[in-house]
Coordinates of C-alpha atoms and ligand atoms in Angstrom, one line a residue:
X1 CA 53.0 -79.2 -65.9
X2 CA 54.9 -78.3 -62.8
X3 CA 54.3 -74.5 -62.4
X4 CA 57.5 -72.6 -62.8
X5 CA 59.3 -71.6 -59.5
X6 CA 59.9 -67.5 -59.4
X7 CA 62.7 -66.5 -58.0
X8 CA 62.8 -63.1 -55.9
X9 CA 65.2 -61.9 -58.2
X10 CA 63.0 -62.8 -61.4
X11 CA 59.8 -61.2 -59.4
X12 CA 61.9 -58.3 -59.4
X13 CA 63.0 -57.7 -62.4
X14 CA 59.4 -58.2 -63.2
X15 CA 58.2 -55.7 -60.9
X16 CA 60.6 -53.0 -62.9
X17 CA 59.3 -54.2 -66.2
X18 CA 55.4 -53.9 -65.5
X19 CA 55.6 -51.0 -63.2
X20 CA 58.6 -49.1 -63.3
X21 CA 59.2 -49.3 -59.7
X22 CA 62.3 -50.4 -59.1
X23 CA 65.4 -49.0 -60.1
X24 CA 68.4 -51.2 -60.7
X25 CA 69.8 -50.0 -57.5
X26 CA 67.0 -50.7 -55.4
X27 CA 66.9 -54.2 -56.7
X28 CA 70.4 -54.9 -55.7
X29 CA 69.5 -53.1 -52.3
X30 CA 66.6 -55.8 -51.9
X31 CA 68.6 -59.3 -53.2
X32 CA 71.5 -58.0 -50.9
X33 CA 68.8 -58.2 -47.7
X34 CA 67.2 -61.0 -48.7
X35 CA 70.9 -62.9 -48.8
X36 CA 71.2 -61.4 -45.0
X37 CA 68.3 -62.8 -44.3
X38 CA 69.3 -66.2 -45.4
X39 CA 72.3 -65.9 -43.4
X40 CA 70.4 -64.9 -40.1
X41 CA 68.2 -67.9 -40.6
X42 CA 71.5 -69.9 -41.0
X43 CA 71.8 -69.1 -37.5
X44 CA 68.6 -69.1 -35.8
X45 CA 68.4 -72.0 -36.7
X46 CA 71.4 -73.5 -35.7
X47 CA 70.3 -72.6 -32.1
X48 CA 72.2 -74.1 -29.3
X49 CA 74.4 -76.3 -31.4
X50 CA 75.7 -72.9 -32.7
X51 CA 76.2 -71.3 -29.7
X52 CA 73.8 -67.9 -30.5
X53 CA 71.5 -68.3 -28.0
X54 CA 71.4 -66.2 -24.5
X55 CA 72.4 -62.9 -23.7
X56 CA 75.7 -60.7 -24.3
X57 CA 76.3 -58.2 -21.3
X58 CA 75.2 -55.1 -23.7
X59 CA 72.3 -53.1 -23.7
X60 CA 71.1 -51.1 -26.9
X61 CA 69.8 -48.0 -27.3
X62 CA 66.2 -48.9 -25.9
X63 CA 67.7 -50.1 -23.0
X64 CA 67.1 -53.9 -23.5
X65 CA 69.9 -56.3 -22.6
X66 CA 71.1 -58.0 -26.1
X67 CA 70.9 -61.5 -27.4
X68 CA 74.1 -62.8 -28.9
X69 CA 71.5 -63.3 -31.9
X70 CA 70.6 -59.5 -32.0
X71 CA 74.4 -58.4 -32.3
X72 CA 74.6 -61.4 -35.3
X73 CA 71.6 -60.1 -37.2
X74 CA 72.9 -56.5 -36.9
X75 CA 76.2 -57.2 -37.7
X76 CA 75.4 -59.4 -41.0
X77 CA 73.1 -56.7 -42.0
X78 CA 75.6 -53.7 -41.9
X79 CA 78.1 -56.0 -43.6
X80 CA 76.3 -57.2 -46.4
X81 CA 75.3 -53.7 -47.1
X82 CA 78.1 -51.2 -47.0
X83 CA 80.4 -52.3 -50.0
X84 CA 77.5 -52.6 -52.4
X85 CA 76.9 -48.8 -53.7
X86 CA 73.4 -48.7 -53.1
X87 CA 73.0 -47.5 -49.8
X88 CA 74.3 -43.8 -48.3
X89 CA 73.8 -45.0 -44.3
X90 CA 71.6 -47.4 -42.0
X91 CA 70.1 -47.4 -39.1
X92 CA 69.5 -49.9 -36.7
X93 CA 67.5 -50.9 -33.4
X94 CA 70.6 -51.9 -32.1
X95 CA 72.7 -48.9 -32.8
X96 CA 72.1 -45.4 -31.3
X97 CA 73.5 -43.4 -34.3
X98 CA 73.1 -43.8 -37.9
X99 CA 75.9 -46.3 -39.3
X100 CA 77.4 -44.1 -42.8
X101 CA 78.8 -46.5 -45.4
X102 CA 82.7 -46.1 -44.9
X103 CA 84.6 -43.5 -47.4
X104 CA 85.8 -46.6 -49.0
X105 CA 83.0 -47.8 -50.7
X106 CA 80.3 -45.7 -53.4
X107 CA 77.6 -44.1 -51.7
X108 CA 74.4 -44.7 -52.9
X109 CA 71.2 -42.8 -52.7
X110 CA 69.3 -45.2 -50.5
X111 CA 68.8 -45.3 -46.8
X112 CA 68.2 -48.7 -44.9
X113 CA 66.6 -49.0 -41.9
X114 CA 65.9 -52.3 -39.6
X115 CA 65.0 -54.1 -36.6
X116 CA 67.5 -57.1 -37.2
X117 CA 66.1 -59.6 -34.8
X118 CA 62.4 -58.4 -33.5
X119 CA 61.1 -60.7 -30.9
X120 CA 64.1 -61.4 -29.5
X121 CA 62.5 -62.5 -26.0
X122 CA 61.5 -65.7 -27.9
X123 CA 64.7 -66.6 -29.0
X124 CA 65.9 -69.2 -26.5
X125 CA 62.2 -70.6 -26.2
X126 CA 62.3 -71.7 -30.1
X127 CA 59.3 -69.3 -30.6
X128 CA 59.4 -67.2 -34.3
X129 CA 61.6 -64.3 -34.6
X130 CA 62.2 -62.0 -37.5
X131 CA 63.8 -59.1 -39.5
X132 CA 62.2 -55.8 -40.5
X133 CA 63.4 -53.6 -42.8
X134 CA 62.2 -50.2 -44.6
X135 CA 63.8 -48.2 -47.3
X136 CA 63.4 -45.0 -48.0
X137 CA 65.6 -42.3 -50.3
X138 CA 68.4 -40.2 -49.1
X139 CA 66.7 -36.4 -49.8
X140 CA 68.3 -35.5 -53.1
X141 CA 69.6 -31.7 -51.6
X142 CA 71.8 -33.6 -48.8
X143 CA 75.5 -33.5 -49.4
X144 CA 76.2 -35.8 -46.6
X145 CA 73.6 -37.7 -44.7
X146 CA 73.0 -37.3 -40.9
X147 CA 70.2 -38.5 -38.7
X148 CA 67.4 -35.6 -39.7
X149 CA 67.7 -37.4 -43.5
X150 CA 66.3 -40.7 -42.1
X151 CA 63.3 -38.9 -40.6
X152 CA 60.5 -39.2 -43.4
X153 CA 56.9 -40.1 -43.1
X154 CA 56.5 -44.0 -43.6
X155 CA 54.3 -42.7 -46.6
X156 CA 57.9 -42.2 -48.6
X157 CA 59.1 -45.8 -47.8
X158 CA 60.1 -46.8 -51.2
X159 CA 60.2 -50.4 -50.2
X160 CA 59.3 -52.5 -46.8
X161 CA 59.3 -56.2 -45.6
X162 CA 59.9 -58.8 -43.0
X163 CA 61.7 -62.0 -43.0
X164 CA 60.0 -64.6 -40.3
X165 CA 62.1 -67.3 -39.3
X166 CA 59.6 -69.7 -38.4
X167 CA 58.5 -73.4 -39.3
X168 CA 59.2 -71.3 -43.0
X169 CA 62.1 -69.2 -43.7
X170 CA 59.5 -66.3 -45.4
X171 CA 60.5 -63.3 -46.5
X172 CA 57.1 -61.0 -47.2
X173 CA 58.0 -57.2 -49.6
X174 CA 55.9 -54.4 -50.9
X175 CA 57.4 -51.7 -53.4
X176 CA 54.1 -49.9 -53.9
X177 CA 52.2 -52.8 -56.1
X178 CA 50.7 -55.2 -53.2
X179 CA 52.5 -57.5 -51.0
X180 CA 54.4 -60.8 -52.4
X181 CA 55.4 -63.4 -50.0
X182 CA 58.5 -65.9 -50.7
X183 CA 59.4 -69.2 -48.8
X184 CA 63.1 -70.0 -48.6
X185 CA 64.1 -73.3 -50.5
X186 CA 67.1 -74.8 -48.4
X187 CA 67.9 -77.1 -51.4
X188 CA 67.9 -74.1 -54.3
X189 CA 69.6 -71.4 -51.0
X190 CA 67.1 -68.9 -52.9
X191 CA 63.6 -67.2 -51.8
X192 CA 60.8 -68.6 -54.5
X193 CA 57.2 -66.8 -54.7
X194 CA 54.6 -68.5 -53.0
X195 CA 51.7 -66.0 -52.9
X196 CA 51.4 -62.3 -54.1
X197 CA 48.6 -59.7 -54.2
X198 CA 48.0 -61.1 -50.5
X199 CA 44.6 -59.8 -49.5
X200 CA 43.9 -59.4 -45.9
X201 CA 40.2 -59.5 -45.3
X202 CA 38.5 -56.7 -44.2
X203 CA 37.1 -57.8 -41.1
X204 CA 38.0 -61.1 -38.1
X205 CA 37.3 -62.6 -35.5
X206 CA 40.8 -62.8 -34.2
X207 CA 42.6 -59.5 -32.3
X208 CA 46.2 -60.0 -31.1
X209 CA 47.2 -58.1 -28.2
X210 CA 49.4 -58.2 -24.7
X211 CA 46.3 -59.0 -22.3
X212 CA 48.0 -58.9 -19.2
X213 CA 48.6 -55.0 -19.7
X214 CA 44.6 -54.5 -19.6
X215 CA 44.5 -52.5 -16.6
X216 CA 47.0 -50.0 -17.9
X217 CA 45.0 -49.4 -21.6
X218 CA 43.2 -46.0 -21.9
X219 CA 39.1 -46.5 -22.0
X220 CA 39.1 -46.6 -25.9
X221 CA 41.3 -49.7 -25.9
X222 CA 39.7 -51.4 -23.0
X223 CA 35.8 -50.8 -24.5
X224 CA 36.8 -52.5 -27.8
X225 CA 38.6 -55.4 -26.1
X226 CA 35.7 -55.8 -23.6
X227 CA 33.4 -55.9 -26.7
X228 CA 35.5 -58.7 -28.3
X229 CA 35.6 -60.8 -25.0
X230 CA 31.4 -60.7 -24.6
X231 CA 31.2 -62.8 -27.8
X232 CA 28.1 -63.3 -29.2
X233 CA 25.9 -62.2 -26.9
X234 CA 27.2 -58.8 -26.7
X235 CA 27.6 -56.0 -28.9
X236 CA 29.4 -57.5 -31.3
X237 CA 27.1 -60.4 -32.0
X238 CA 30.2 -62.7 -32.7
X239 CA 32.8 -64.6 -30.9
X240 CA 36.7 -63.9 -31.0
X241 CA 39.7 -65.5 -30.9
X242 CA 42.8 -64.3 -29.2
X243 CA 46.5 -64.6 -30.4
X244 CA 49.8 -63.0 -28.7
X245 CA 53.0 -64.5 -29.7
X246 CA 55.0 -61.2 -28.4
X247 CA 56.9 -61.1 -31.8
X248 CA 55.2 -58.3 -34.0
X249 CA 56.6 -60.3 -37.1
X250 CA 54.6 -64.1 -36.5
X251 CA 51.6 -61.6 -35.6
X252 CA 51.9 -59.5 -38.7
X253 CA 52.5 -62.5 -40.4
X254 CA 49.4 -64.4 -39.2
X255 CA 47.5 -61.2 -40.0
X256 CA 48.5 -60.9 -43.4
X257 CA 47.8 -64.7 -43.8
X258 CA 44.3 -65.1 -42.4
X259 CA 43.4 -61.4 -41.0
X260 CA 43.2 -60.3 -37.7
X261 CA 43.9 -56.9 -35.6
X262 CA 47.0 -56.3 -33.7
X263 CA 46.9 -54.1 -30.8
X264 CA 50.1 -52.7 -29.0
X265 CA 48.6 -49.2 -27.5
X266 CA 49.9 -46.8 -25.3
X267 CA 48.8 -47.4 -22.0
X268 CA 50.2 -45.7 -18.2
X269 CA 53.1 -47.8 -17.5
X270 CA 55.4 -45.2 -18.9
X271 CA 52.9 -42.4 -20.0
X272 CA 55.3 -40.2 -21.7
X273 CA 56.2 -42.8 -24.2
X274 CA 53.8 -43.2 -27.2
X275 CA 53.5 -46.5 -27.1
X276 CA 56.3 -49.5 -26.9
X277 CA 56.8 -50.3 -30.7
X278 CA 59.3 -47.9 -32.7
X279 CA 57.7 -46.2 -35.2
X280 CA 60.9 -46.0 -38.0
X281 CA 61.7 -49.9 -38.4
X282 CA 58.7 -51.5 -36.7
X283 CA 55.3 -50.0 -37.4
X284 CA 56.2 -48.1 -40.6
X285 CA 57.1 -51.2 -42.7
X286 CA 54.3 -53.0 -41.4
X287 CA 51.7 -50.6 -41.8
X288 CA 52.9 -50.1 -45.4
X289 CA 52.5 -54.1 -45.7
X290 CA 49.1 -53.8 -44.0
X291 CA 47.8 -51.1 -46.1
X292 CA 49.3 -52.5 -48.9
X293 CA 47.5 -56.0 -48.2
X294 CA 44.0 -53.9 -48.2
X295 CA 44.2 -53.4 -44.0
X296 CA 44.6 -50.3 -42.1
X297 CA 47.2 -48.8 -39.8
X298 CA 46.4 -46.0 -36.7
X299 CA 48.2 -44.8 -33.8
X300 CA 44.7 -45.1 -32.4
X301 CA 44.5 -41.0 -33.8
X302 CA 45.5 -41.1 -37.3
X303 CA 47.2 -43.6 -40.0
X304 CA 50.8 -44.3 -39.0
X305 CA 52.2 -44.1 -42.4
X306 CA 51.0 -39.8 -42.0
X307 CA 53.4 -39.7 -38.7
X308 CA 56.2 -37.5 -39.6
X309 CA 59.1 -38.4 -37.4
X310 CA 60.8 -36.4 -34.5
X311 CA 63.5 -38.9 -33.5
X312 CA 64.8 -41.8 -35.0
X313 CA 63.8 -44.5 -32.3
X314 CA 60.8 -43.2 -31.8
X315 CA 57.9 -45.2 -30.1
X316 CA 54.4 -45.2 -31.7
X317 CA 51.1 -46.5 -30.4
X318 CA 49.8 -49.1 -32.9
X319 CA 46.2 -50.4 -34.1
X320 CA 46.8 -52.4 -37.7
X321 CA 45.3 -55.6 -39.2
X322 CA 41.8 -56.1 -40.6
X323 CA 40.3 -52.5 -42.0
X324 CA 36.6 -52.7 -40.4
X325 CA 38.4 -53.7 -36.9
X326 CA 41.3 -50.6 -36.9
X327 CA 38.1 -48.6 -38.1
X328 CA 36.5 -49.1 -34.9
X329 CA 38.9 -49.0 -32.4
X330 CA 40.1 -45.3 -34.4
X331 CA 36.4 -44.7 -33.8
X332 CA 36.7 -45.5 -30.5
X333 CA 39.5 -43.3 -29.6
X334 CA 37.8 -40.0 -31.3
X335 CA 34.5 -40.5 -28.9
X336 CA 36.8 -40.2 -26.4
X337 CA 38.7 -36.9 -27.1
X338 CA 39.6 -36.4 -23.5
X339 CA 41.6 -39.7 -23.3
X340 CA 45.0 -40.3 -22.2
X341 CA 46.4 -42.2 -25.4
X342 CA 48.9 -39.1 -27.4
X343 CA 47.4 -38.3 -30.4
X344 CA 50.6 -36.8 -31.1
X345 CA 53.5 -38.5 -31.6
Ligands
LIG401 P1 55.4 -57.7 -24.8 C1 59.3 -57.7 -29.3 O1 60.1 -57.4 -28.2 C2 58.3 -56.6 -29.6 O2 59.1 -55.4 -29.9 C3 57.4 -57.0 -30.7 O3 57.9 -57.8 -31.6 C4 56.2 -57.6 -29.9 O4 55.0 -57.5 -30.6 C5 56.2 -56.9 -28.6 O5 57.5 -56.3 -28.4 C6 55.9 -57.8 -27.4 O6 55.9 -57.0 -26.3 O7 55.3 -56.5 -23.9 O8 54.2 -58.4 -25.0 O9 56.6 -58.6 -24.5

């Protein structure tokens, strides 16, 4: 017999039943993202022919010039999510402030936050891309909400995910009971389950990291890296592999598909930043996927989901993927107390 298709929205309302979870609101909060999602795939992967490729003449917040795709993503996002009542404000990569849902609407007691397009730079070369997105609750003492609200320890994120828009449409969520992967089914317009309790082995052969930025890495980074590229005969007694598709979400992904490490470390191109990923919308979601997925997530010091945040777009050094491997390079870095990577944040 032809096993049953499960929608996300029938996953969900299952998740509520067995564990409790996930309050009605929340649900709707999720379904609503996962329809934005669909609509940003709509137009990734309409390309050229739909005109959404290139750059605007904007920067954002970071500094980085804009795609027309990045504006898009953000835009469909904020839409889709004010009217609904579930949501008291957002914040985005692409917007400096928070974004309150107008007086107009119901406020609800949930806080969005997202990177609407990540890997951006691989737009126009037909390379994955991807959304990520992390939830957390709007502190119940808060009349109003203003930007200290959204800044929680990614240990409170009440929900987190991705949606890669690759060969697959695949949007990938943890609430708190493992990580459940669905594949978007152009025919049906709806996400179906195609793998849950994923299970990321504890250790690889495969790290993932930006190799032309070695001579910048602080000693830590460089030993284990060096250990990895002497292959069998060294230390390690066991070749690797090497991966870097510079967009966080088709690394994650591969990761949480086969194992793996990612690396994106600080290093002494711009030494008073932490590291180049932001720790709100980027490594928070994914290290709760990770962890969730049986991996491990560090700064290089301690787990990124402890990190309790100063500033909203905060930049965070990150070590995540396969548990033995972000074990040792976290070694690493505490035999080398005197080293230049910030153990604070
Ligand atoms: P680099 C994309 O811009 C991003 O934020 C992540 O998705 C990705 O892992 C990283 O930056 C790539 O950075 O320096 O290799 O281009």
């Amino acid at each position: 017999m032809a096993t049953q298709k499960i929608s996300l929205t029938r996953y969900l309302i299952e998740q509520e039943r067995t564990h409790g979870s996930l309050p009605p609101q929340l649900r709707l909060l999720l379904e609503v993202v996962a329809r934005s999602c669909k609509s940003i795939s709509l137009s990734v992967t309409k390309g050229a022919l739909g005109g959404v490729l290139g750059t605007t003449e904007t920067e954002n917040i970071q500094g980085e010039i804009q795609k027309k795709l990045d504006i898009i993503a953000n835009e469909v996002l904020i839409e889709a999510n004010e009217w609904g009542g579930h949501l008291a404000a957002m914040a985005s990569e692409e917007m400096s402030g928070i974004h309150l849902v107008p007086n107009r609407y119901p406020q609800g007691e949930y806080l969005l936050l997202f990177d609407p397009l990540d890997g951006s730079s691989n737009i126009d070369v037909n390379v994955s891309i991807g959304t990520i997105f992390s939830v957390l609750k709007k502190p119940d003492n808060s009349a109003g909400v203003t930007e200290d609200n959204f800044l929680q320890a990614g240990n409170t994120q009440v929900a987190a995910g991705y949606c890669v828009y690759g060969p697959q449409t695949t949007l990938v969520l943890t609430v708190g009971n493992g990580v459940a992967m669905f594949t978007l089914d152009r025919e049906q317009g709806s996400f179906v389950l195609t793998s849950e309790n994923v299970r990321i082995p504890v250790d690889t052969q495969e790290f993932a990291i930006n190799m032309s930025n070695m001579r910048h890495w602080d000693a830590p980074v460089k030993r284990y890296i060096d250990e990895c590229l002497q292959g069998a005969e060294g230390t390690r007694g066991k070749d690797f592999n090497m991966r870097w598709i510079a967009s966080m979400v088709a690394d994650v992904h591969r990761i949480l598909t086969r194992g793996g490490v990612f690396l994106y470390p600080w290093d002494k191109r711009e030494p008073n930043k932490a590291g180049k990923l932001r720790l709100m919308y980027e490594a928070n979601p994914m290290s709760w996927l990770i962890e969730q997925a049986g991996g491990a997530a560090t700064n290089g010091h301690e787990r990124i989901l402890d990190i309790v945040p100063t500033a909203l777009h905060q930049r965070v050094s990150v070590v995540l993927g396969s548990k033995h491997e972000v074990e040792r390079v976290t070694s690493y870095h505490h035999d080398n107390p005197d080293g230049l990577t910030p153990s604070a944040t």
